[in-house]
PDB file of C-alpha atoms in Angstrom:
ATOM      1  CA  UNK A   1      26.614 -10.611  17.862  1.00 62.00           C
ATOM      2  CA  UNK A   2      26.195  -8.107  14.884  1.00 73.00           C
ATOM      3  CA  UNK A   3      24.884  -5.551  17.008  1.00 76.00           C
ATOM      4  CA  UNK A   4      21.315  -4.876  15.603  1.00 78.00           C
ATOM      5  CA  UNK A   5      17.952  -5.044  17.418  1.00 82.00           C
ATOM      6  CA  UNK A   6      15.312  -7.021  16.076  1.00 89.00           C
ATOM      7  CA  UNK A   7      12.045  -7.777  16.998  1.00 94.00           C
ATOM      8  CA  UNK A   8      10.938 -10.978  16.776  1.00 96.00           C
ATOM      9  CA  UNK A   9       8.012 -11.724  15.282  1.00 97.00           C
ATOM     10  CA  UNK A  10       5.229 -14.959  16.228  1.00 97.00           C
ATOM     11  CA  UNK A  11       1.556 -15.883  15.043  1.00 98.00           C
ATOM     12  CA  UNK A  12      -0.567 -14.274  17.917  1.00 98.00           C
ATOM     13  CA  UNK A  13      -2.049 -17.081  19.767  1.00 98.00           C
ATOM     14  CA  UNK A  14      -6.118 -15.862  19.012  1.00 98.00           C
ATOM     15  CA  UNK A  15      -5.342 -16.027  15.310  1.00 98.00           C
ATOM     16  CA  UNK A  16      -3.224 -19.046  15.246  1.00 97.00           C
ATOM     17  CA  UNK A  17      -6.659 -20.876  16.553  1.00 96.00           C
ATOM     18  CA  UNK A  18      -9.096 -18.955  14.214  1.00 96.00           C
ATOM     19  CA  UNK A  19      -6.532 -19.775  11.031  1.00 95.00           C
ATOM     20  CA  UNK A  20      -6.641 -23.724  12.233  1.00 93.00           C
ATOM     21  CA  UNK A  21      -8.898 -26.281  10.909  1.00 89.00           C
ATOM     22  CA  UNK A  22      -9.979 -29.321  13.181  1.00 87.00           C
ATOM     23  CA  UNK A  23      -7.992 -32.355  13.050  1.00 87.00           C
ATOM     24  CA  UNK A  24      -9.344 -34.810  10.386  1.00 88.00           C
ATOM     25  CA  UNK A  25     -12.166 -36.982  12.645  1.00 89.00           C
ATOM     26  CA  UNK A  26     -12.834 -33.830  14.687  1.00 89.00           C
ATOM     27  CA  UNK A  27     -16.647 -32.233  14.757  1.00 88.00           C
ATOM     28  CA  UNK A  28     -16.242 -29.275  12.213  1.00 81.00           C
ATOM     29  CA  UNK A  29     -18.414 -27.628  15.231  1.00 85.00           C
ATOM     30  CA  UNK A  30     -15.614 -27.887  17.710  1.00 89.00           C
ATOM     31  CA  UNK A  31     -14.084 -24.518  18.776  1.00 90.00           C
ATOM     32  CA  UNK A  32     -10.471 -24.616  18.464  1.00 93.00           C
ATOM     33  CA  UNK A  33     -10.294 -21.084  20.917  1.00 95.00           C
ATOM     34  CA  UNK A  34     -11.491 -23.652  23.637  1.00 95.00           C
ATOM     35  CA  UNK A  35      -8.095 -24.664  23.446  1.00 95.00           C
ATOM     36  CA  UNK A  36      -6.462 -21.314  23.643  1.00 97.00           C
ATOM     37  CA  UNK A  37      -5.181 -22.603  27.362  1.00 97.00           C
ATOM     38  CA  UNK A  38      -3.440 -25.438  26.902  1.00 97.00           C
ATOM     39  CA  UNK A  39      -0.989 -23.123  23.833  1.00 97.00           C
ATOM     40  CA  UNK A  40      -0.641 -20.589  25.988  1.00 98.00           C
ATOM     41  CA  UNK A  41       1.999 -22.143  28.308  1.00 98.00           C
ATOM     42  CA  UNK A  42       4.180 -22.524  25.376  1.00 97.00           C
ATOM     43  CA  UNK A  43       3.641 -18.881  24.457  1.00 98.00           C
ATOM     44  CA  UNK A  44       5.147 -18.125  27.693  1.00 98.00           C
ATOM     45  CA  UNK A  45       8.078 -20.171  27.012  1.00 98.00           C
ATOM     46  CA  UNK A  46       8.720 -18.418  24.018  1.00 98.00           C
ATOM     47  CA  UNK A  47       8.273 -15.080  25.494  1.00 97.00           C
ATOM     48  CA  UNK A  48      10.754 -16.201  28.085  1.00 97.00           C
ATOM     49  CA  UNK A  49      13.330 -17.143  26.414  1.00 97.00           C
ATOM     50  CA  UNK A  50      13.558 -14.285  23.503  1.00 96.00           C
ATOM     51  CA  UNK A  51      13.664 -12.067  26.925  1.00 95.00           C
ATOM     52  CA  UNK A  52      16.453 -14.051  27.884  1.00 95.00           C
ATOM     53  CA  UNK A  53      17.994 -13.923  24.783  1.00 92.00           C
ATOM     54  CA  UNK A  54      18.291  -9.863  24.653  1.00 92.00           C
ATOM     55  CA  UNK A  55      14.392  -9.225  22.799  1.00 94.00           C
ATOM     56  CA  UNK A  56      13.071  -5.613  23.940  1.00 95.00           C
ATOM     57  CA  UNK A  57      10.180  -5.615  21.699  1.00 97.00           C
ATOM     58  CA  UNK A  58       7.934  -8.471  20.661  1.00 97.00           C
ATOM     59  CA  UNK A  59       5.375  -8.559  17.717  1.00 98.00           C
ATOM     60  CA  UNK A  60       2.748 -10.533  17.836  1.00 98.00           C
ATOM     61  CA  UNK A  61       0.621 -11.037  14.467  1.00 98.00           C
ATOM     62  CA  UNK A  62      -3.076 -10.782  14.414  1.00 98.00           C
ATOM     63  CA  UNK A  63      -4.344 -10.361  11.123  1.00 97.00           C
ATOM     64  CA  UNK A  64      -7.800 -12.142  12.006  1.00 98.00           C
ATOM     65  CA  UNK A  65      -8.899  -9.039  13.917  1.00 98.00           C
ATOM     66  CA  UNK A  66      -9.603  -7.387  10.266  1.00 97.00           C
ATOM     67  CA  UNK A  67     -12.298 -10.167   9.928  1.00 97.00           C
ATOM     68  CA  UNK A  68     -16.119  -9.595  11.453  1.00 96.00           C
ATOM     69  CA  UNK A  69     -15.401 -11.593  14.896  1.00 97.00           C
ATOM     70  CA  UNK A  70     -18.077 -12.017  17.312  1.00 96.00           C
ATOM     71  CA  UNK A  71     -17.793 -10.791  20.733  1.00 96.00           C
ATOM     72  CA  UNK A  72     -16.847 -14.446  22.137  1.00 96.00           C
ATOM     73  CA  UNK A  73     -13.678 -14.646  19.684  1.00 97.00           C
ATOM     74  CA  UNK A  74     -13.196 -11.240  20.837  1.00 98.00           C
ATOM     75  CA  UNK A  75     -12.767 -11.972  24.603  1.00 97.00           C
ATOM     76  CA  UNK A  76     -10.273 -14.242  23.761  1.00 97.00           C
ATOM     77  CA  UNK A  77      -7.805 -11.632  22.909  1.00 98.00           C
ATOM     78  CA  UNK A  78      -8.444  -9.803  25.971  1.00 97.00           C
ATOM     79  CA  UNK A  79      -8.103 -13.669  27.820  1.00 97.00           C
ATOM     80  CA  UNK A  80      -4.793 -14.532  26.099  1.00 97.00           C
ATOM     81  CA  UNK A  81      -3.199 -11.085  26.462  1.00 98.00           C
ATOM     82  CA  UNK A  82      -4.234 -10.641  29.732  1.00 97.00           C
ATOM     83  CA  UNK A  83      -2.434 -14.420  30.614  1.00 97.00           C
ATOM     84  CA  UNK A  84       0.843 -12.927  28.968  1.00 97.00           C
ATOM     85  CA  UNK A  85       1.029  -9.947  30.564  1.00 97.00           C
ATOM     86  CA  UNK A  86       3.241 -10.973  33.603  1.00 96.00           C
ATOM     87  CA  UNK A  87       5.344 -13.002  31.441  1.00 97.00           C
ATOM     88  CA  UNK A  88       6.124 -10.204  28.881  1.00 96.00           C
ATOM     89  CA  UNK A  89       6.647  -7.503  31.786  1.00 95.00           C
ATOM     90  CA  UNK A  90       9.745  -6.122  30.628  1.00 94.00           C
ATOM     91  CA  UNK A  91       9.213  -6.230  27.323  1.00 96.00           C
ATOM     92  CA  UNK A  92       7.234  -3.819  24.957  1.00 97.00           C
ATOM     93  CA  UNK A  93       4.413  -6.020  22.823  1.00 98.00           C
ATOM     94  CA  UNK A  94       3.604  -4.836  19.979  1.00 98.00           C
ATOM     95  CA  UNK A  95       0.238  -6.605  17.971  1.00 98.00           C
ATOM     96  CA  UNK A  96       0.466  -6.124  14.211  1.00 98.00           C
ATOM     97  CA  UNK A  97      -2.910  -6.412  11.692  1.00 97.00           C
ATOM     98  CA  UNK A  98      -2.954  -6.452   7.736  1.00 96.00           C
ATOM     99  CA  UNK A  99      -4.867  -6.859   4.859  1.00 95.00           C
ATOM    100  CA  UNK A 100      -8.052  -4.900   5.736  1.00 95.00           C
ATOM    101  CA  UNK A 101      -9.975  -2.530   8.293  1.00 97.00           C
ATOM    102  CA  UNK A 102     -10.159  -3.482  11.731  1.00 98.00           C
ATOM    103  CA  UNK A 103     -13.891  -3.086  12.723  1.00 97.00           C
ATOM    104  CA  UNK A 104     -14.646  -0.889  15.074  1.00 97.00           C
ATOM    105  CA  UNK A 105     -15.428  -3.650  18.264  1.00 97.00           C
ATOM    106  CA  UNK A 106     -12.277  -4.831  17.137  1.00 98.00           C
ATOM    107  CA  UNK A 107     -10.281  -1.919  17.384  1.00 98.00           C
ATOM    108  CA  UNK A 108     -11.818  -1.142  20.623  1.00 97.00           C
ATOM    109  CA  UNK A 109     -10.742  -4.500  21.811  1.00 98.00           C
ATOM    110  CA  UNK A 110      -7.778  -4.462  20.673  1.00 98.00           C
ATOM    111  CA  UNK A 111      -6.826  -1.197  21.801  1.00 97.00           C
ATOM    112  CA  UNK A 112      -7.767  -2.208  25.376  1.00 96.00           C
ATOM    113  CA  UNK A 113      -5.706  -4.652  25.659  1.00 95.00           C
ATOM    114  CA  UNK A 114      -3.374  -5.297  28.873  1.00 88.00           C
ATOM    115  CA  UNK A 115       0.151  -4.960  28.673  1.00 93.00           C
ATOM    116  CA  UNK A 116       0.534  -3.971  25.160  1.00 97.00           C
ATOM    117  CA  UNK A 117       2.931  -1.010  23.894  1.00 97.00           C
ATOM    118  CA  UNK A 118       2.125  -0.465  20.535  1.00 97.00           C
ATOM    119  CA  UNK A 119      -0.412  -1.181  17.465  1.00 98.00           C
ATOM    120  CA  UNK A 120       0.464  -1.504  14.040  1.00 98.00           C
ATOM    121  CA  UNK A 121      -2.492  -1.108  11.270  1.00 98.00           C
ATOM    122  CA  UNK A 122      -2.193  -1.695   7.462  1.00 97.00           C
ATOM    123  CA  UNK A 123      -3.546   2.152   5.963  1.00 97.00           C
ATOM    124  CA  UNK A 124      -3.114   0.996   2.678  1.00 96.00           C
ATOM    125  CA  UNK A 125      -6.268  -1.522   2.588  1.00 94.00           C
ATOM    126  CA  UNK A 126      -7.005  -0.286   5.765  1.00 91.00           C
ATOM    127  CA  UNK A 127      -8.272   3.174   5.598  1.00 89.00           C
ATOM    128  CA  UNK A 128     -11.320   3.618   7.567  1.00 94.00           C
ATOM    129  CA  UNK A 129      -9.076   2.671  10.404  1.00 96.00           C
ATOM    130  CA  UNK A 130      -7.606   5.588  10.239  1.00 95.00           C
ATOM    131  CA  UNK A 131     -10.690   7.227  10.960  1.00 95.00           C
ATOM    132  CA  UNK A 132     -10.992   5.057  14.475  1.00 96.00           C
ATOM    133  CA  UNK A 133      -6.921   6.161  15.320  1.00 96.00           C
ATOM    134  CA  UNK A 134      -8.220   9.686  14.807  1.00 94.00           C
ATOM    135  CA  UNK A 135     -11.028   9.194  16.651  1.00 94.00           C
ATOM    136  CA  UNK A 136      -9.031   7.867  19.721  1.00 94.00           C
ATOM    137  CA  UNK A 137      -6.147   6.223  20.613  1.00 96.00           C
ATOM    138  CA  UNK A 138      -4.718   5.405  24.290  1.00 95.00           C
ATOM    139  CA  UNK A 139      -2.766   7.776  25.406  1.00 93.00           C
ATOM    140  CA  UNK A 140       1.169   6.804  25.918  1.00 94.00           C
ATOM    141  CA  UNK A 141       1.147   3.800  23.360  1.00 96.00           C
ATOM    142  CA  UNK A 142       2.899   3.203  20.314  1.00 97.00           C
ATOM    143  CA  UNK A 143       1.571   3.586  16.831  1.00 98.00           C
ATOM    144  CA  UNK A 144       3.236   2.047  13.760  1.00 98.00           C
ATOM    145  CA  UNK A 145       1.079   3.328  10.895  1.00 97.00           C
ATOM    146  CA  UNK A 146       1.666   0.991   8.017  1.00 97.00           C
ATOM    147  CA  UNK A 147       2.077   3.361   5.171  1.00 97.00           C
ATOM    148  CA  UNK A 148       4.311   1.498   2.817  1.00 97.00           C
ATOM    149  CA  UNK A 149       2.792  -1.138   0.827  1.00 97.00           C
ATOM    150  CA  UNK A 150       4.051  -4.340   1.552  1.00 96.00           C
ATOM    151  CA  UNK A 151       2.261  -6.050  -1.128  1.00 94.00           C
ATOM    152  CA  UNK A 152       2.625  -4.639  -4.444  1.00 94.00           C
ATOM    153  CA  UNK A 153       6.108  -3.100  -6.608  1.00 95.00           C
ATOM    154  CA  UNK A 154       4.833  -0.099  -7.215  1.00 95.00           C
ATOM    155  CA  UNK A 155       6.844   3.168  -5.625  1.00 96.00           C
ATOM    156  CA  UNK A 156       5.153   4.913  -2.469  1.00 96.00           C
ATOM    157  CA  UNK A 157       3.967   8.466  -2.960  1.00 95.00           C
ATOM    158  CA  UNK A 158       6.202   9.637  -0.086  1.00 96.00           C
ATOM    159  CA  UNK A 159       4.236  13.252   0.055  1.00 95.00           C
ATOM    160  CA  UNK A 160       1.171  11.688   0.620  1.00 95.00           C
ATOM    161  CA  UNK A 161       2.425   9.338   3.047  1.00 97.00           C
ATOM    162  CA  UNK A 162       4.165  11.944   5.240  1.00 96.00           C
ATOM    163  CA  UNK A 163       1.094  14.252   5.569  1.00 96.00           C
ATOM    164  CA  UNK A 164      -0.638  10.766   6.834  1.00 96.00           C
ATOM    165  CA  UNK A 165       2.048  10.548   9.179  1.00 96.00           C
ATOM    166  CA  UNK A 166       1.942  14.226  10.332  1.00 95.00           C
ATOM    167  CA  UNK A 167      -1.763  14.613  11.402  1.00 94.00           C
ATOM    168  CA  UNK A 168      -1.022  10.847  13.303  1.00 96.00           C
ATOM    169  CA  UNK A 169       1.542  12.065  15.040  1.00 93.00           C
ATOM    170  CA  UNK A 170      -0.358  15.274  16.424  1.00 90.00           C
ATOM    171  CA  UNK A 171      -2.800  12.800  17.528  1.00 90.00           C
ATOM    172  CA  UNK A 172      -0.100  10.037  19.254  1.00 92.00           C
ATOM    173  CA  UNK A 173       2.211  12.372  20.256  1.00 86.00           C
ATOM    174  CA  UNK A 174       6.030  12.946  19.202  1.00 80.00           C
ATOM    175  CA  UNK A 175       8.056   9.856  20.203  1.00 90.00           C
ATOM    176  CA  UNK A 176       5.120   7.575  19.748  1.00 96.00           C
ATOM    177  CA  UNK A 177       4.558   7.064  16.161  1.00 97.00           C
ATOM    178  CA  UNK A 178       6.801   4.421  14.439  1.00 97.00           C
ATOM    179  CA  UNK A 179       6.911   4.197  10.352  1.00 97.00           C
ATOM    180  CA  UNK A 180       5.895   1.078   9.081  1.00 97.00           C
ATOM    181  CA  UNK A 181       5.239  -1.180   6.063  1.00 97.00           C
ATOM    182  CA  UNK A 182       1.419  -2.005   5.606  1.00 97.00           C
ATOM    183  CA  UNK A 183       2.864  -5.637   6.213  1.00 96.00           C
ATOM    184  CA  UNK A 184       5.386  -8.014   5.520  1.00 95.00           C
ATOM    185  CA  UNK A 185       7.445  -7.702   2.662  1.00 96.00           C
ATOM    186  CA  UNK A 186       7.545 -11.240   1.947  1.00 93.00           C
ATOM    187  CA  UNK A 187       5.346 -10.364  -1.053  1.00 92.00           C
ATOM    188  CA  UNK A 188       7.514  -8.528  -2.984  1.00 94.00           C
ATOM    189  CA  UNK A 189      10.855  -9.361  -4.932  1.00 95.00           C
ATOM    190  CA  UNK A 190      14.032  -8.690  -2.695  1.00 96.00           C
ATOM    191  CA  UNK A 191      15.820  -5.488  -4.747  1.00 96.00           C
ATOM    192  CA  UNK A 192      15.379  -3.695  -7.656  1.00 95.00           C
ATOM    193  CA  UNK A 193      18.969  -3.711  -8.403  1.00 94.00           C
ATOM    194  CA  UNK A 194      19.254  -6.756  -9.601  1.00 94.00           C
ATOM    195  CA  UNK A 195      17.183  -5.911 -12.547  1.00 94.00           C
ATOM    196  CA  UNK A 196      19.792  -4.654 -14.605  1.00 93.00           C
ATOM    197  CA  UNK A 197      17.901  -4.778 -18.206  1.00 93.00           C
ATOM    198  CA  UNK A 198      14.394  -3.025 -17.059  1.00 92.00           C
ATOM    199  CA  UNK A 199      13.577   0.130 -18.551  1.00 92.00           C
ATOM    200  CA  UNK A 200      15.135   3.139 -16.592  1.00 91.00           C
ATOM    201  CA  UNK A 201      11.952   5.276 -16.460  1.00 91.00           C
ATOM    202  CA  UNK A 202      10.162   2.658 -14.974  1.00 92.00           C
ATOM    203  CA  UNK A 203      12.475   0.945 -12.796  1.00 94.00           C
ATOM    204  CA  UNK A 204      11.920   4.673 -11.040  1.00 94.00           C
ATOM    205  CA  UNK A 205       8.347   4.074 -10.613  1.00 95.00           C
ATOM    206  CA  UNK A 206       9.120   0.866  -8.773  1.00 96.00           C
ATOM    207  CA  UNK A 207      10.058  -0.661  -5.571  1.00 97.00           C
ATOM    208  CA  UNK A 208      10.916  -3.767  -4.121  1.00 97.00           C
ATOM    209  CA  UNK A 209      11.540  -4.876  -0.910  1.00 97.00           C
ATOM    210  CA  UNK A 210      14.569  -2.521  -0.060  1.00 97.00           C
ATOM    211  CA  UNK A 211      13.534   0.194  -1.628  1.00 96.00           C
ATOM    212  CA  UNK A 212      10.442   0.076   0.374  1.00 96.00           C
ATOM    213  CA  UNK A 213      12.624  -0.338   3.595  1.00 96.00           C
ATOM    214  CA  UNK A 214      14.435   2.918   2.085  1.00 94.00           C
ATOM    215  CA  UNK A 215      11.204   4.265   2.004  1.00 96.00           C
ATOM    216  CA  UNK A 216      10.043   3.787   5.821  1.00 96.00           C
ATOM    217  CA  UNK A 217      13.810   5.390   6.439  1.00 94.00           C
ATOM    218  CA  UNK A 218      13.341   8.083   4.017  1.00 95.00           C
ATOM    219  CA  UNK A 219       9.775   9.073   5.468  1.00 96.00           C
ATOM    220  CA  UNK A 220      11.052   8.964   9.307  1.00 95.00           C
ATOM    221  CA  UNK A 221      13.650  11.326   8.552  1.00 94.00           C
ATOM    222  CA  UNK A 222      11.284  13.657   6.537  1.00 94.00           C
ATOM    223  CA  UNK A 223       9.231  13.513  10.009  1.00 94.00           C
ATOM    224  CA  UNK A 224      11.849  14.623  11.776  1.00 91.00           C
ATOM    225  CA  UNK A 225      11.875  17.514   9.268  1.00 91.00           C
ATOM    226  CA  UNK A 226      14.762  16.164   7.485  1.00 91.00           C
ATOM    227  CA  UNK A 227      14.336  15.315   3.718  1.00 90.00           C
ATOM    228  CA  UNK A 228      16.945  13.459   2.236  1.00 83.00           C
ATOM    229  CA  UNK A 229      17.604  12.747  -1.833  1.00 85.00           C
ATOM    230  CA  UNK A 230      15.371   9.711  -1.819  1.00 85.00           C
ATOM    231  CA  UNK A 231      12.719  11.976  -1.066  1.00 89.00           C
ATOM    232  CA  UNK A 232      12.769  13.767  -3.623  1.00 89.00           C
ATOM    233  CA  UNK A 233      14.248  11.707  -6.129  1.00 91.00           C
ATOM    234  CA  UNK A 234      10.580   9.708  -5.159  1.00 92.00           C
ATOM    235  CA  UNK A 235       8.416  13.326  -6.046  1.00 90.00           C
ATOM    236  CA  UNK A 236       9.908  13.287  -9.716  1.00 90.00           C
ATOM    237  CA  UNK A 237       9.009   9.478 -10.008  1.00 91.00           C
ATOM    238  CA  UNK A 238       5.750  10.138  -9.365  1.00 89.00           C
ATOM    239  CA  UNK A 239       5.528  13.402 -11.302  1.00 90.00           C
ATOM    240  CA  UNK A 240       7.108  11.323 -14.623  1.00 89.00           C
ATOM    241  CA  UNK A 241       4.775   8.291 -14.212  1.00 89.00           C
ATOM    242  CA  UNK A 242       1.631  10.897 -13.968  1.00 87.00           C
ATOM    243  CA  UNK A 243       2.363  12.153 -16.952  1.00 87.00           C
ATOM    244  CA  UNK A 244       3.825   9.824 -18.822  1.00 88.00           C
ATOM    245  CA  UNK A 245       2.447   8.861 -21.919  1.00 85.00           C
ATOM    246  CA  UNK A 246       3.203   5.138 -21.167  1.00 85.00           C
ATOM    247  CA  UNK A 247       0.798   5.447 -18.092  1.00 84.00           C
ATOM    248  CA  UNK A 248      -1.827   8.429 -19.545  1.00 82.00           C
ATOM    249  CA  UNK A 249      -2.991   7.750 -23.407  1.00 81.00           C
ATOM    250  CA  UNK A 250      -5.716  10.090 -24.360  1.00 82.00           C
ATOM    251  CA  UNK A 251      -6.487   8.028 -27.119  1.00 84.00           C
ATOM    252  CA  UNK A 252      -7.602   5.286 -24.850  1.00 84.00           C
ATOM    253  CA  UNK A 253      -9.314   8.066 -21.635  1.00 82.00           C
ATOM    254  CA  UNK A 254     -11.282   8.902 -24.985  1.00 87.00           C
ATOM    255  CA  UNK A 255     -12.421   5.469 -26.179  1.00 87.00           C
ATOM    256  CA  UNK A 256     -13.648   4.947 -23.041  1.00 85.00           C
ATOM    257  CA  UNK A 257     -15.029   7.506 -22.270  1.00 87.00           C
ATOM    258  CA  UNK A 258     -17.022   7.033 -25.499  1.00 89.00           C
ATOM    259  CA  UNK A 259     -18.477   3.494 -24.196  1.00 87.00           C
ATOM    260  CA  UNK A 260     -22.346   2.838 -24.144  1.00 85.00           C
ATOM    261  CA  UNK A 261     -24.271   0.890 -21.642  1.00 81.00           C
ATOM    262  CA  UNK A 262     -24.640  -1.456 -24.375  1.00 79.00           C
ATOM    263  CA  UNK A 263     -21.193  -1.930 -24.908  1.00 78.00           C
ATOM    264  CA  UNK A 264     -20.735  -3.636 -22.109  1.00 76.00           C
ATOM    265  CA  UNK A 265     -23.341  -6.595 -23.151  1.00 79.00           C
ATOM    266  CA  UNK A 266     -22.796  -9.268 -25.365  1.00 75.00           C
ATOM    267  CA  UNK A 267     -24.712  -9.190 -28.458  1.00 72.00           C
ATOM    268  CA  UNK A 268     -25.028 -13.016 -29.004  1.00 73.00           C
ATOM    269  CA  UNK A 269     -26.476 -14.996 -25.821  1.00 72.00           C
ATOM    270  CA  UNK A 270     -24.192 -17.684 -24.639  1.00 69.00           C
ATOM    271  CA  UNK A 271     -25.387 -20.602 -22.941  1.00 69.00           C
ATOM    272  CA  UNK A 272     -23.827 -22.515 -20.086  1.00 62.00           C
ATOM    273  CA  UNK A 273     -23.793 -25.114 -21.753  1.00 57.00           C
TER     274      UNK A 273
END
């Protein structure tokens, strides 16, 4: 009714098990993925009906695919994905990780997966991934390299980013990469606007959770090759909080640079009591 495209967004169904704990009474043994068919009907239903509904893209989260899986936890992503396939025809499926590297099994898994359109990675606390997206990435899918922090205030270094983005996109191709936070933003505060009595310099330093949508806008148009004001209003943030004296005090660089070995050891023992 408001005319905007979203995506909606659902717990993949391989992590939703993984995440689980048995039911109280239940064998701690008991493998919750054994149950991965009798969810995945309902999965379906859901797919259905966001189709229905007007849904062109679909993003399924899968953060457990950062975590060392072993290869029969790993076939179940290529199971569940490969049961959804026919039911998401239609729709593009994008499968979203966080919070660390994806392992390289992982990403090859992943990667390989059937009727997916696009991967999104978190480059912040995932940066040896970026190595395996370098080192190959199918051809014709999506890429949303999650360059914008999504889980700390601080302002993103917009320069940096973009160069990130620029040596993806020769590898993806033009039209396939897709800016992105790192994850969520449900772990920042909402806008920086409505701090009205924080200090001007570094209210410029930060960034909540629309500036850092700002910031994903503000980097795809600098891809495009068109740099905008927040842009560069972002370089002289980060030039001012480099050298401010509020963030670099050479009296302190000195004192600890001064430190001993020994200085980091008590000098009285302390018992555990």
């Amino acid at each position: 009714m408001l005319g905007i495209e979203t995506v909606p967004v659902i717990v993949g169904p391989v992590s939703y098990f993984l995440l689980s704990k048995p039911a109280k009474g239940v064998e701690k043994s008991f493998s919750l993925l054994s149950l991965i068919d009798k969810i995945l009907p309902i999965y379906k239903e859901v797919v259905t009906e966001l189709k229905e509904a007007g849904a062109t893209w679909i993003q399924f989260d899968e953060p457990t695919l950062v975590l060392d899986l072993d290869s029969h936890q790993l076939q179940a992503f290529t199971h569940a994905y490969s049961e959804l396939e026919s039911t998401a025809s239609g729709l593009k499926v994008l499968i979203e990780t966080y919070f660390g590297d994806v392992p390289a099994e992982a990403y090859k898994t992943l990667t390989s997966l059937k009727g997916v359109a696009g991967f999104g990675f978190d480059l912040v606390r995932g940066t040896k991934t970026l190595d395996l997206v370098n080192a190959g990435f199918p051809s014709g899918k999506y890429l949303f390299p999650g360059v914008v922090d999504g889980r700390n205030i601080w302002a993103n270094d917009l320069v940096v980013s973009l160069n990130t983005l620029k040596s993806l996109e020769d590898k993806v191709g033009n039209g396939n990469l897709v800016v992105s936070t790192s994850c969520s933003l449900l772990h920042t505060a909402v806008d920086l606007a409505n701090e009205t009595k924080l200090d001007k310099e570094i209210k410029s330093w930060l960034a909540f959770s629309v500036q850092k949508v700002q910031e994903v806008n503000a980097l795809a148009k600098a891809l495009s090759g068109e740099r905008d004001e927040a842009f560069f209003s972002n370089a002289a943030a980060h030039s001012s909080r480099k050298f401010s004296p509020r963030v670099t005090n050479e009296n302190m660089q000195k004192a600890a640079a001064s430190l001993k070995g020994s200085d980091h050891r008590r000098a009285t023992n302390v018992s555990a009591g």
